[in-house]
PDB file of C-alpha atoms and ligand atoms in Angstrom:
ATOM      1  CA  MET A 974       0.000   0.000   0.000  1.00 59.00           C
ATOM      2  CA  ALA A 975       1.353   3.390  -0.963  1.00 79.00           C
ATOM      3  CA  GLU A 976       2.164   5.688   1.913  1.00 87.00           C
ATOM      4  CA  HIS A 977      -0.271   8.502   2.678  1.00 91.00           C
ATOM      5  CA  GLU A 978       0.924  11.878   1.381  1.00 93.00           C
ATOM      6  CA  TRP A 979       0.339  13.373   4.851  1.00 93.00           C
ATOM      7  CA  MET A 980       2.900  10.991   6.362  1.00 94.00           C
ATOM      8  CA  LYS A 981       5.775  12.872   4.668  1.00 94.00           C
ATOM      9  CA  PRO A 982       6.122  15.601   7.319  1.00 93.00           C
ATOM     10  CA  VAL A 983       5.574  12.985  10.039  1.00 94.00           C
ATOM     11  CA  ARG A 984       8.384  10.796   8.683  1.00 95.00           C
ATOM     12  CA  ALA A 985      10.600  13.869   8.496  1.00 95.00           C
ATOM     13  CA  LEU A 986      10.486  13.946  12.308  1.00 96.00           C
ATOM     14  CA  VAL A 987      12.140  10.528  12.660  1.00 96.00           C
ATOM     15  CA  GLY A 988      15.521  10.994  14.273  1.00 96.00           C
ATOM     16  CA  LYS A 989      14.547  14.313  15.839  1.00 96.00           C
ATOM     17  CA  ALA A 990      15.986  14.916  19.298  1.00 96.00           C
ATOM     18  CA  TYR A 991      13.922  16.795  21.869  1.00 95.00           C
ATOM     19  CA  GLY A 992      15.376  18.908  24.646  1.00 94.00           C
ATOM     20  CA  ARG A 993      16.009  18.167  28.278  1.00 96.00           C
ATOM     21  CA  VAL A 994      13.386  17.335  30.858  1.00 96.00           C
ATOM     22  CA  TYR A 995      14.798  17.851  34.339  1.00 96.00           C
ATOM     23  CA  ALA A 996      14.044  16.028  37.561  1.00 96.00           C
ATOM     24  CA  TRP A 997      12.202  18.127  40.149  1.00 96.00           C
ATOM     25  CA  ASP A 998      14.441  16.796  42.914  1.00 96.00           C
ATOM     26  CA  ARG A 999      17.995  15.590  43.172  1.00 97.00           C
ATOM     27  CA  VAL A1000      18.421  11.908  43.995  1.00 97.00           C
ATOM     28  CA  ASN A1001      17.464  11.825  47.668  1.00 97.00           C
ATOM     29  CA  ALA A1002      16.938   9.413  50.527  1.00 95.00           C
ATOM     30  CA  PRO A1003      13.274  10.218  51.369  1.00 96.00           C
ATOM     31  CA  MET A1004      12.072   9.513  47.827  1.00 96.00           C
ATOM     32  CA  ILE A1005      14.127   6.320  47.725  1.00 96.00           C
ATOM     33  CA  ARG A1006      12.625   5.206  51.036  1.00 96.00           C
ATOM     34  CA  HIS A1007       9.065   5.907  49.849  1.00 96.00           C
ATOM     35  CA  TRP A1008       9.683   4.071  46.580  1.00 95.00           C
ATOM     36  CA  CYS A1009      11.184   1.034  48.322  1.00 94.00           C
ATOM     37  CA  GLU A1010       8.293   0.960  50.776  1.00 93.00           C
ATOM     38  CA  MET A1011       5.745   0.994  47.941  1.00 90.00           C
ATOM     39  CA  MET A1012       7.622  -1.673  45.969  1.00 88.00           C
ATOM     40  CA  GLY A1013       8.231  -3.870  49.019  1.00 87.00           C
ATOM     41  CA  ILE A1014      12.027  -3.682  48.667  1.00 89.00           C
ATOM     42  CA  GLU A1015      14.051  -4.058  51.866  1.00 90.00           C
ATOM     43  CA  ASN A1016      17.632  -3.953  50.551  1.00 90.00           C
ATOM     44  CA  PRO A1017      19.693  -1.927  53.104  1.00 91.00           C
ATOM     45  CA  ALA A1018      21.848  -0.601  50.237  1.00 91.00           C
ATOM     46  CA  TYR A1019      18.913   1.711  49.467  1.00 94.00           C
ATOM     47  CA  THR A1020      17.590   2.686  52.875  1.00 92.00           C
ATOM     48  CA  ASP A1021      20.059   1.972  55.685  1.00 92.00           C
ATOM     49  CA  ALA A1022      22.705   4.717  55.587  1.00 90.00           C
ATOM     50  CA  GLU A1023      24.956   3.143  58.209  1.00 91.00           C
ATOM     51  CA  SER A1024      25.076  -0.303  56.684  1.00 90.00           C
ATOM     52  CA  ALA A1025      25.409   1.192  53.176  1.00 89.00           C
ATOM     53  CA  ALA A1026      28.363   3.314  54.330  1.00 89.00           C
ATOM     54  CA  ALA A1027      30.088   0.227  55.681  1.00 90.00           C
ATOM     55  CA  ALA A1028      29.496  -1.781  52.485  1.00 87.00           C
ATOM     56  CA  ALA A1029      31.429  -1.751  49.227  1.00 84.00           C
ATOM     57  CA  ARG A1030      29.416   1.094  47.677  1.00 83.00           C
ATOM     58  CA  GLY A1031      30.360   3.400  50.530  1.00 87.00           C
ATOM     59  CA  GLY A1032      26.912   5.015  50.805  1.00 90.00           C
ATOM     60  CA  LEU A1033      23.262   4.843  49.864  1.00 92.00           C
ATOM     61  CA  VAL A1034      22.372   4.316  46.227  1.00 93.00           C
ATOM     62  CA  ALA A1035      19.047   4.561  44.426  1.00 95.00           C
ATOM     63  CA  PRO A1036      17.455   1.410  43.016  1.00 92.00           C
ATOM     64  CA  ALA A1037      18.226   1.294  39.310  1.00 90.00           C
ATOM     65  CA  ALA A1038      14.596   0.601  38.461  1.00 89.00           C
ATOM     66  CA  MET A1039      13.658   3.939  40.031  1.00 92.00           C
ATOM     67  CA  LEU A1040      15.250   5.778  37.102  1.00 93.00           C
ATOM     68  CA  GLN A1041      12.050   6.933  35.437  1.00 92.00           C
ATOM     69  CA  ALA A1042      10.539   8.044  38.741  1.00 93.00           C
ATOM     70  CA  TRP A1043      13.089  10.857  39.214  1.00 95.00           C
ATOM     71  CA  CYS A1044      11.966  12.746  36.136  1.00 94.00           C
ATOM     72  CA  LEU A1045       8.195  12.350  36.370  1.00 93.00           C
ATOM     73  CA  GLU A1046       6.136  15.536  36.229  1.00 90.00           C
ATOM     74  CA  GLY A1047       3.988  14.754  39.257  1.00 87.00           C
ATOM     75  CA  ALA A1048       0.245  14.967  39.634  1.00 85.00           C
ATOM     76  CA  LYS A1049      -0.113  17.931  37.260  1.00 87.00           C
ATOM     77  CA  LEU A1050       0.291  17.025  33.572  1.00 84.00           C
ATOM     78  CA  ASN A1051       3.295  18.501  31.760  1.00 85.00           C
ATOM     79  CA  ASN A1052       4.458  20.329  34.868  1.00 90.00           C
ATOM     80  CA  TYR A1053       8.227  20.139  34.441  1.00 93.00           C
ATOM     81  CA  PRO A1054      10.935  22.035  36.327  1.00 93.00           C
ATOM     82  CA  PRO A1055      12.364  25.326  35.020  1.00 93.00           C
ATOM     83  CA  GLY A1056      14.917  24.780  32.288  1.00 94.00           C
ATOM     84  CA  SER A1057      13.006  21.847  30.834  1.00 95.00           C
ATOM     85  CA  THR A1058      12.091  21.874  27.172  1.00 94.00           C
ATOM     86  CA  THR A1059       8.644  23.043  26.141  1.00 91.00           C
ATOM     87  CA  GLU A1060       8.802  20.951  22.962  1.00 92.00           C
ATOM     88  CA  ASN A1061       6.355  18.067  22.728  1.00 90.00           C
ATOM     89  CA  PRO A1062       8.266  14.840  22.027  1.00 90.00           C
ATOM     90  CA  TYR A1063       4.939  13.263  21.091  1.00 91.00           C
ATOM     91  CA  GLU A1064       4.262  15.675  18.209  1.00 93.00           C
ATOM     92  CA  ALA A1065       4.396  12.801  15.683  1.00 94.00           C
ATOM     93  CA  LEU A1066       1.508  11.145  17.535  1.00 95.00           C
ATOM     94  CA  LYS A1067      -0.479  14.382  17.394  1.00 94.00           C
ATOM     95  CA  LEU A1068       0.049  14.649  13.636  1.00 94.00           C
ATOM     96  CA  ILE A1069      -1.011  11.037  13.079  1.00 95.00           C
ATOM     97  CA  GLU A1070      -4.016  11.511  15.347  1.00 94.00           C
ATOM     98  CA  ALA A1071      -5.172  14.506  13.304  1.00 93.00           C
ATOM     99  CA  GLN A1072      -5.513  12.162  10.307  1.00 93.00           C
ATOM    100  CA  GLY A1073      -8.119  10.029  12.064  1.00 92.00           C
ATOM    101  CA  TYR A1074      -6.074   7.715  14.300  1.00 93.00           C
ATOM    102  CA  PRO A1075      -7.481   8.581  17.730  1.00 89.00           C
ATOM    103  CA  SER A1076      -6.428   5.576  19.807  1.00 90.00           C
ATOM    104  CA  VAL A1077      -3.134   4.730  21.399  1.00 90.00           C
ATOM    105  CA  VAL A1078      -1.896   1.697  23.272  1.00 89.00           C
ATOM    106  CA  ALA A1079       1.506   1.155  24.866  1.00 89.00           C
ATOM    107  CA  VAL A1080       3.178  -1.846  23.242  1.00 89.00           C
ATOM    108  CA  ASN A1081       6.461  -2.363  25.040  1.00 89.00           C
ATOM    109  CA  SER A1082       9.157  -0.639  27.016  1.00 90.00           C
ATOM    110  CA  ASP A1083      12.778  -1.641  27.596  1.00 91.00           C
ATOM    111  CA  LEU A1084      14.868  -0.132  30.368  1.00 92.00           C
ATOM    112  CA  GLU A1085      18.654  -0.190  30.456  1.00 94.00           C
ATOM    113  CA  PHE A1086      20.744   0.954  33.392  1.00 93.00           C
ATOM    114  CA  GLU A1087      24.388   2.020  33.151  1.00 93.00           C
ATOM    115  CA  ARG A1088      24.993   2.351  36.881  1.00 90.00           C
ATOM    116  CA  GLU A1089      23.396   3.015  40.252  1.00 90.00           C
ATOM    117  CA  LEU A1090      22.680   6.598  41.243  1.00 94.00           C
ATOM    118  CA  GLN A1091      24.071   8.269  44.331  1.00 93.00           C
ATOM    119  CA  LEU A1092      22.444  10.812  46.596  1.00 94.00           C
ATOM    120  CA  GLY A1093      22.642  14.385  45.320  1.00 95.00           C
ATOM    121  CA  GLU A1094      22.856  13.630  41.607  1.00 96.00           C
ATOM    122  CA  ARG A1095      20.756  15.822  39.315  1.00 96.00           C
ATOM    123  CA  LEU A1096      19.134  14.028  36.415  1.00 97.00           C
ATOM    124  CA  TYR A1097      17.531  14.934  33.140  1.00 97.00           C
ATOM    125  CA  TYR A1098      16.485  13.038  30.064  1.00 97.00           C
ATOM    126  CA  THR A1099      16.275  13.771  26.397  1.00 97.00           C
ATOM    127  CA  THR A1100      13.932  12.128  23.926  1.00 97.00           C
ATOM    128  CA  ARG A1101      14.570  10.943  20.378  1.00 97.00           C
ATOM    129  CA  LEU A1102      11.910   9.853  17.930  1.00 97.00           C
ATOM    130  CA  GLU A1103      13.510   6.550  16.993  1.00 96.00           C
ATOM    131  CA  SER A1104      11.210   5.138  14.328  1.00 96.00           C
ATOM    132  CA  ILE A1105       7.732   5.015  12.839  1.00 96.00           C
ATOM    133  CA  GLY A1106       6.750   1.714  11.271  1.00 95.00           C
ATOM    134  CA  ASP A1107       4.808   1.250   8.055  1.00 94.00           C
ATOM    135  CA  GLU A1108       1.034   1.325   8.414  1.00 94.00           C
ATOM    136  CA  LYS A1109      -0.137  -2.011   9.815  1.00 94.00           C
ATOM    137  CA  THR A1110      -3.450  -3.654  10.627  1.00 92.00           C
ATOM    138  CA  THR A1111      -3.689  -5.583  13.892  1.00 89.00           C
ATOM    139  CA  ALA A1112      -6.633  -7.020  15.825  1.00 83.00           C
ATOM    140  CA  LEU A1113      -7.004  -3.618  17.489  1.00 85.00           C
ATOM    141  CA  GLY A1114      -7.089  -1.615  14.292  1.00 89.00           C
ATOM    142  CA  THR A1115      -4.937   0.063  11.671  1.00 93.00           C
ATOM    143  CA  GLY A1116      -2.094   2.393  12.478  1.00 95.00           C
ATOM    144  CA  PHE A1117       1.563   2.947  13.180  1.00 96.00           C
ATOM    145  CA  PHE A1118       4.075   1.623  15.693  1.00 96.00           C
ATOM    146  CA  VAL A1119       5.954   4.661  17.021  1.00 96.00           C
ATOM    147  CA  THR A1120       9.148   4.220  19.031  1.00 96.00           C
ATOM    148  CA  LEU A1121      10.712   6.833  21.294  1.00 97.00           C
ATOM    149  CA  VAL A1122      13.987   6.517  23.171  1.00 97.00           C
ATOM    150  CA  MET A1123      14.624   8.500  26.343  1.00 97.00           C
ATOM    151  CA  GLN A1124      18.243   8.823  27.473  1.00 97.00           C
ATOM    152  CA  TYR A1125      18.885   9.692  31.105  1.00 97.00           C
ATOM    153  CA  PHE A1126      21.894  11.737  32.170  1.00 97.00           C
ATOM    154  CA  SER A1127      23.452  12.855  35.437  1.00 97.00           C
ATOM    155  CA  GLU A1128      24.896  16.381  35.453  1.00 96.00           C
ATOM    156  CA  GLN A1129      28.598  16.193  36.228  1.00 94.00           C
ATOM    157  CA  PRO A1130      31.247  18.947  36.414  1.00 93.00           C
ATOM    158  CA  GLY A1131      33.452  17.107  33.954  1.00 93.00           C
ATOM    159  CA  GLY A1132      30.642  16.489  31.456  1.00 94.00           C
ATOM    160  CA  ASP A1133      27.253  14.889  31.849  1.00 96.00           C
ATOM    161  CA  GLU A1134      27.173  11.131  32.183  1.00 96.00           C
ATOM    162  CA  LYS A1135      24.602   8.814  30.646  1.00 97.00           C
ATOM    163  CA  VAL A1136      23.050   6.645  33.379  1.00 96.00           C
ATOM    164  CA  GLY A1137      20.285   4.817  31.556  1.00 96.00           C
ATOM    165  CA  GLU A1138      17.922   4.560  28.634  1.00 96.00           C
ATOM    166  CA  GLN A1139      14.268   3.760  28.116  1.00 95.00           C
ATOM    167  CA  LEU A1140      12.702   2.604  24.891  1.00 95.00           C
ATOM    168  CA  PHE A1141       8.974   3.258  24.702  1.00 94.00           C
ATOM    169  CA  ARG A1142       6.835   1.961  21.847  1.00 95.00           C
ATOM    170  CA  VAL A1143       3.159   2.730  21.221  1.00 94.00           C
ATOM    171  CA  PHE A1144       0.637   1.764  18.563  1.00 94.00           C
ATOM    172  CA  LYS A1145      -1.253   4.818  17.296  1.00 95.00           C
ATOM    173  CA  PHE A1146      -4.306   3.547  15.495  1.00 93.00           C
ATOM    174  CA  LYS A1147      -7.859   3.876  14.285  1.00 92.00           C
ATOM    175  CA  PRO A1148      -9.905   1.167  16.028  1.00 86.00           C
ATOM    176  CA  ALA A1149     -10.967  -1.792  13.885  1.00 82.00           C
ATOM    177  CA  HIS A1150     -14.639  -0.792  13.946  1.00 68.00           C
ATOM    178  CA  ALA A1151     -13.800   2.638  12.513  1.00 52.00           C
ATOM    179  CA  VAL A1152     -11.954   1.251   9.476  1.00 47.00           C
ATOM    180  CA  LYS A1153     -14.208   1.562   6.438  1.00 50.00           C
ATOM    181  CA  PRO A1154     -14.626  -1.915   4.925  1.00 48.00           C
ATOM    182  CA  SER A1155     -13.646  -2.219   1.281  1.00 50.00           C
ATOM    183  CA  ALA A1156     -16.433  -3.180  -1.132  1.00 47.00           C
ATOM    184  CA  GLU A1157     -15.469  -6.852  -1.408  1.00 47.00           C
ATOM    185  CA  ALA A1158     -14.782  -7.322   2.292  1.00 48.00           C
ATOM    186  CA  SER A1159     -18.064  -5.826   3.485  1.00 51.00           C
ATOM    187  CA  ALA A1160     -20.070  -9.057   3.212  1.00 55.00           C
ATOM    188  CA  ALA A1161     -20.253 -10.363   6.798  1.00 59.00           C
ATOM    189  CA  PRO A1162     -16.588 -10.858   7.674  1.00 64.00           C
ATOM    190  CA  ALA A1163     -15.794 -13.766   9.989  1.00 74.00           C
ATOM    191  CA  LYS A1164     -15.827 -12.715  13.624  1.00 77.00           C
ATOM    192  CA  PRO A1165     -12.240 -12.442  14.885  1.00 83.00           C
ATOM    193  CA  LYS A1166     -11.246 -15.047  17.438  1.00 88.00           C
ATOM    194  CA  ARG A1167      -9.728 -14.514  20.847  1.00 88.00           C
ATOM    195  CA  PRO A1168      -5.956 -14.313  21.091  1.00 86.00           C
ATOM    196  CA  ALA A1169      -4.429 -17.375  22.755  1.00 87.00           C
ATOM    197  CA  PRO A1170      -2.794 -16.625  26.105  1.00 87.00           C
ATOM    198  CA  GLY A1171       0.942 -17.057  26.473  1.00 86.00           C
ATOM    199  CA  ILE A1172       1.280 -20.330  28.379  1.00 89.00           C
ATOM    200  CA  SER A1173       4.469 -21.095  30.313  1.00 89.00           C
ATOM    201  CA  ASP A1174       5.604 -23.918  32.595  1.00 88.00           C
ATOM    202  CA  ASP A1175       4.414 -21.749  35.484  1.00 90.00           C
ATOM    203  CA  THR A1176       0.888 -21.276  34.142  1.00 94.00           C
ATOM    204  CA  ARG A1177       0.148 -24.460  32.191  1.00 95.00           C
ATOM    205  CA  PHE A1178      -1.592 -26.144  35.157  1.00 97.00           C
ATOM    206  CA  PHE A1179      -4.158 -23.351  35.247  1.00 97.00           C
ATOM    207  CA  TRP A1180      -5.190 -23.745  31.598  1.00 96.00           C
ATOM    208  CA  ASP A1181      -5.083 -27.553  31.746  1.00 96.00           C
ATOM    209  CA  GLY A1182      -7.309 -27.403  34.832  1.00 97.00           C
ATOM    210  CA  ALA A1183      -9.762 -25.105  33.071  1.00 96.00           C
ATOM    211  CA  ARG A1184      -9.970 -27.593  30.208  1.00 95.00           C
ATOM    212  CA  GLU A1185     -10.980 -30.242  32.772  1.00 96.00           C
ATOM    213  CA  GLY A1186     -13.518 -27.881  34.345  1.00 96.00           C
ATOM    214  CA  ARG A1187     -11.374 -27.341  37.427  1.00 97.00           C
ATOM    215  CA  LEU A1188     -10.346 -23.953  38.795  1.00 98.00           C
ATOM    216  CA  LEU A1189      -6.847 -24.454  40.242  1.00 98.00           C
ATOM    217  CA  ILE A1190      -4.912 -22.171  42.556  1.00 97.00           C
ATOM    218  CA  GLN A1191      -1.166 -22.408  42.935  1.00 97.00           C
ATOM    219  CA  ARG A1192      -0.125 -23.332  46.489  1.00 97.00           C
ATOM    220  CA  CYS A1193       3.325 -23.099  48.104  1.00 97.00           C
ATOM    221  CA  LYS A1194       4.416 -26.544  49.231  1.00 97.00           C
ATOM    222  CA  ALA A1195       6.635 -25.089  51.945  1.00 97.00           C
ATOM    223  CA  CYS A1196       4.279 -22.666  53.693  1.00 97.00           C
ATOM    224  CA  GLY A1197       0.892 -23.319  52.107  1.00 97.00           C
ATOM    225  CA  THR A1198       0.354 -19.755  50.866  1.00 97.00           C
ATOM    226  CA  LEU A1199      -1.995 -19.573  47.874  1.00 97.00           C
ATOM    227  CA  ARG A1200      -1.083 -17.329  44.985  1.00 96.00           C
ATOM    228  CA  HIS A1201      -2.566 -16.023  41.760  1.00 96.00           C
ATOM    229  CA  PRO A1202      -1.545 -15.121  39.103  1.00 94.00           C
ATOM    230  CA  PRO A1203       0.785 -18.115  39.014  1.00 94.00           C
ATOM    231  CA  GLY A1204       4.500 -17.556  39.357  1.00 92.00           C
ATOM    232  CA  PRO A1205       7.653 -19.551  39.960  1.00 92.00           C
ATOM    233  CA  VAL A1206       8.309 -18.484  43.543  1.00 94.00           C
ATOM    234  CA  CYS A1207       6.373 -17.994  46.777  1.00 95.00           C
ATOM    235  CA  THR A1208       6.359 -14.314  47.758  1.00 92.00           C
ATOM    236  CA  ALA A1209       5.840 -15.283  51.407  1.00 95.00           C
ATOM    237  CA  CYS A1210       8.761 -17.716  51.900  1.00 96.00           C
ATOM    238  CA  HIS A1211      10.603 -17.708  48.527  1.00 94.00           C
ATOM    239  CA  SER A1212      10.172 -21.448  48.020  1.00 96.00           C
ATOM    240  CA  PHE A1213      10.130 -22.725  44.444  1.00 95.00           C
ATOM    241  CA  GLU A1214       8.139 -25.839  45.430  1.00 96.00           C
ATOM    242  CA  TRP A1215       4.444 -25.726  44.669  1.00 96.00           C
ATOM    243  CA  ASP A1216       1.353 -27.785  44.000  1.00 97.00           C
ATOM    244  CA  THR A1217      -2.240 -26.793  43.388  1.00 97.00           C
ATOM    245  CA  LEU A1218      -5.521 -26.608  45.204  1.00 97.00           C
ATOM    246  CA  GLN A1219      -8.834 -27.035  43.423  1.00 97.00           C
ATOM    247  CA  ALA A1220     -10.988 -24.029  44.267  1.00 97.00           C
ATOM    248  CA  SER A1221     -14.633 -24.407  45.190  1.00 97.00           C
ATOM    249  CA  GLY A1222     -15.405 -22.016  42.327  1.00 97.00           C
ATOM    250  CA  LEU A1223     -17.365 -19.765  44.644  1.00 98.00           C
ATOM    251  CA  GLY A1224     -16.383 -16.169  45.101  1.00 98.00           C
ATOM    252  CA  THR A1225     -17.394 -12.544  45.413  1.00 98.00           C
ATOM    253  CA  VAL A1226     -17.129  -9.636  42.985  1.00 97.00           C
ATOM    254  CA  TYR A1227     -14.307  -7.619  44.550  1.00 97.00           C
ATOM    255  CA  SER A1228     -14.273  -5.003  41.787  1.00 97.00           C
ATOM    256  CA  PHE A1229     -15.423  -4.778  38.185  1.00 97.00           C
ATOM    257  CA  VAL A1230     -15.495  -2.775  34.980  1.00 96.00           C
ATOM    258  CA  VAL A1231     -18.043  -2.814  32.191  1.00 94.00           C
ATOM    259  CA  MET A1232     -16.156  -2.261  28.949  1.00 93.00           C
ATOM    260  CA  HIS A1233     -17.978  -0.143  26.367  1.00 90.00           C
ATOM    261  CA  HIS A1234     -15.238   1.437  24.274  1.00 84.00           C
ATOM    262  CA  PRO A1235     -13.069   0.834  22.369  1.00 81.00           C
ATOM    263  CA  PRO A1236     -14.651  -2.472  21.366  1.00 82.00           C
ATOM    264  CA  VAL A1237     -12.116  -5.206  20.653  1.00 82.00           C
ATOM    265  CA  PRO A1238     -13.471  -7.515  17.959  1.00 83.00           C
ATOM    266  CA  PRO A1239     -13.695 -10.935  19.670  1.00 86.00           C
ATOM    267  CA  PHE A1240     -15.803  -9.684  22.547  1.00 88.00           C
ATOM    268  CA  ASP A1241     -19.438  -8.681  22.824  1.00 88.00           C
ATOM    269  CA  TYR A1242     -20.292  -5.310  24.345  1.00 90.00           C
ATOM    270  CA  PRO A1243     -20.989  -4.068  26.922  1.00 93.00           C
ATOM    271  CA  ASN A1244     -18.484  -6.505  28.378  1.00 95.00           C
ATOM    272  CA  PRO A1245     -18.571  -6.963  32.182  1.00 96.00           C
ATOM    273  CA  VAL A1246     -15.209  -8.032  33.592  1.00 96.00           C
ATOM    274  CA  ALA A1247     -14.749  -8.687  37.294  1.00 97.00           C
ATOM    275  CA  LEU A1248     -11.965  -9.067  39.771  1.00 98.00           C
ATOM    276  CA  VAL A1249     -13.368 -12.047  41.661  1.00 98.00           C
ATOM    277  CA  GLU A1250     -12.198 -12.830  45.171  1.00 98.00           C
ATOM    278  CA  LEU A1251     -12.415 -16.584  45.561  1.00 98.00           C
ATOM    279  CA  ASP A1252     -13.576 -17.995  48.873  1.00 98.00           C
ATOM    280  CA  GLU A1253     -10.065 -19.447  49.181  1.00 97.00           C
ATOM    281  CA  GLY A1254      -8.691 -15.873  49.245  1.00 97.00           C
ATOM    282  CA  THR A1255      -6.948 -15.317  45.894  1.00 97.00           C
ATOM    283  CA  ARG A1256      -8.386 -13.038  43.247  1.00 97.00           C
ATOM    284  CA  LEU A1257      -8.610 -13.446  39.510  1.00 97.00           C
ATOM    285  CA  VAL A1258      -9.868 -11.421  36.583  1.00 97.00           C
ATOM    286  CA  ALA A1259     -12.633 -13.028  34.537  1.00 97.00           C
ATOM    287  CA  GLN A1260     -15.600 -12.231  32.369  1.00 96.00           C
ATOM    288  CA  LEU A1261     -19.043 -12.209  33.984  1.00 97.00           C
ATOM    289  CA  VAL A1262     -21.834 -14.079  32.203  1.00 95.00           C
ATOM    290  CA  GLY A1263     -25.573 -14.235  32.743  1.00 94.00           C
ATOM    291  CA  VAL A1264     -25.653 -10.763  34.228  1.00 94.00           C
ATOM    292  CA  ASP A1265     -27.204  -7.443  33.241  1.00 93.00           C
ATOM    293  CA  PRO A1266     -24.067  -5.275  32.717  1.00 91.00           C
ATOM    294  CA  GLY A1267     -25.882  -2.404  34.413  1.00 92.00           C
ATOM    295  CA  ALA A1268     -26.612  -4.449  37.522  1.00 93.00           C
ATOM    296  CA  VAL A1269     -23.160  -5.793  38.434  1.00 95.00           C
ATOM    297  CA  ALA A1270     -22.384  -4.964  42.049  1.00 94.00           C
ATOM    298  CA  ILE A1271     -19.392  -5.240  44.332  1.00 96.00           C
ATOM    299  CA  GLY A1272     -19.997  -8.003  46.849  1.00 96.00           C
ATOM    300  CA  GLN A1273     -22.189 -10.024  44.470  1.00 96.00           C
ATOM    301  CA  ARG A1274     -21.758 -13.787  44.987  1.00 97.00           C
ATOM    302  CA  VAL A1275     -20.621 -15.628  41.859  1.00 97.00           C
ATOM    303  CA  LYS A1276     -19.766 -19.145  40.779  1.00 97.00           C
ATOM    304  CA  VAL A1277     -17.303 -20.285  38.157  1.00 97.00           C
ATOM    305  CA  GLU A1278     -18.190 -22.057  34.940  1.00 97.00           C
ATOM    306  CA  PHE A1279     -16.029 -22.854  31.952  1.00 96.00           C
ATOM    307  CA  ALA A1280     -16.476 -22.019  28.280  1.00 95.00           C
ATOM    308  CA  THR A1281     -14.281 -23.021  25.358  1.00 94.00           C
ATOM    309  CA  PHE A1282     -13.370 -20.482  22.686  1.00 92.00           C
ATOM    310  CA  GLU A1283     -11.578 -20.834  19.376  1.00 91.00           C
ATOM    311  CA  THR A1284      -8.363 -18.850  19.322  1.00 90.00           C
ATOM    312  CA  SER A1285      -6.795 -16.816  16.539  1.00 85.00           C
ATOM    313  CA  ASP A1286      -3.909 -19.297  16.246  1.00 85.00           C
ATOM    314  CA  GLY A1287      -6.285 -22.083  15.202  1.00 87.00           C
ATOM    315  CA  GLY A1288      -6.502 -23.758  18.611  1.00 90.00           C
ATOM    316  CA  ASP A1289      -8.953 -23.318  21.424  1.00 92.00           C
ATOM    317  CA  ILE A1290      -8.911 -22.322  25.062  1.00 93.00           C
ATOM    318  CA  ALA A1291     -11.099 -23.064  28.067  1.00 95.00           C
ATOM    319  CA  LEU A1292     -11.718 -19.961  30.165  1.00 95.00           C
ATOM    320  CA  PRO A1293     -13.193 -19.587  33.632  1.00 97.00           C
ATOM    321  CA  GLN A1294     -16.161 -17.234  33.678  1.00 97.00           C
ATOM    322  CA  PHE A1295     -18.359 -16.282  36.593  1.00 98.00           C
ATOM    323  CA  ARG A1296     -22.138 -16.232  36.862  1.00 97.00           C
ATOM    324  CA  PRO A1297     -24.050 -14.568  39.702  1.00 96.00           C
ATOM    325  CA  LEU A1298     -25.613 -16.944  42.196  1.00 94.00           C
ATOM    326  CA  ALA A1299     -29.367 -16.601  42.445  1.00 82.00           C
ATOM    327  CA  GLY A1300     -30.492 -14.538  45.441  1.00 65.00           C
TER     328      GLY A1300
HETATM  329 ZN1   ZN B1500       5.742 -20.291  50.773  1.00 83.54          ZN
END
């Protein structure tokens, strides 16, 4: 397909570098402590000044994964410290949007860290528009994969030092339902099928159980703690040994959403999706069935049932769904 004429000025932006965005605060102990508390990290290298001073690093450092947090704008959108650029590194997205591609979804992000940060360092990042892919049609719709790369620097007297990098890719698209069907394709297209989940050695038991009509919960063999979603290690005691418990299938709507927009082709709308708290204590996300989407309520008692769906890769999948209990 030939490229749209209007894409020319958008493509011309590829490679463009946008100016600095500064951190509001220098790397500091209180923010590190708050971050570690929220993330459940107890490494003394981050929060215990005395022990950090006695260790090889010689003082507190910031967790590498905190990199992006230093340069966030805060609760107010686009509220960056003095000296920060006023350019919009997302201008390519705005130009694409103006041509009738209103939706955006984050696709993936890669973080790279060059070194740990020490207290007192002042950070900033710059943004580069890395690439814009050719127009593509996915299950979500038709649009462009746009990749930005943010490079993080620490200001240093002898020249600023790169400390990390973040790649951020989004899909800027017009939703599938908004794409005008071509004349030959307009005759009742086949309904798209559900995407197959990624199944790993950690999660296979769950899907196999669903196929047998059993709702299984992963259980730590060492301490008995139940966990969901499945994972390789117990967060309570760090044991890698686990087996499963068959749930009663009874639970309570802990929270829910009713999806209206944007419609994703395999599903029917409105689409009620609940976070169900099982009587055993773990929670899982599942579709609600046999319910008026306007009448879903927190605290509603529900019971699992299983339905099998064809998947877009030619296979099928059994999924737990929940139906309100009468009364
Ligand atoms: Zn355990």
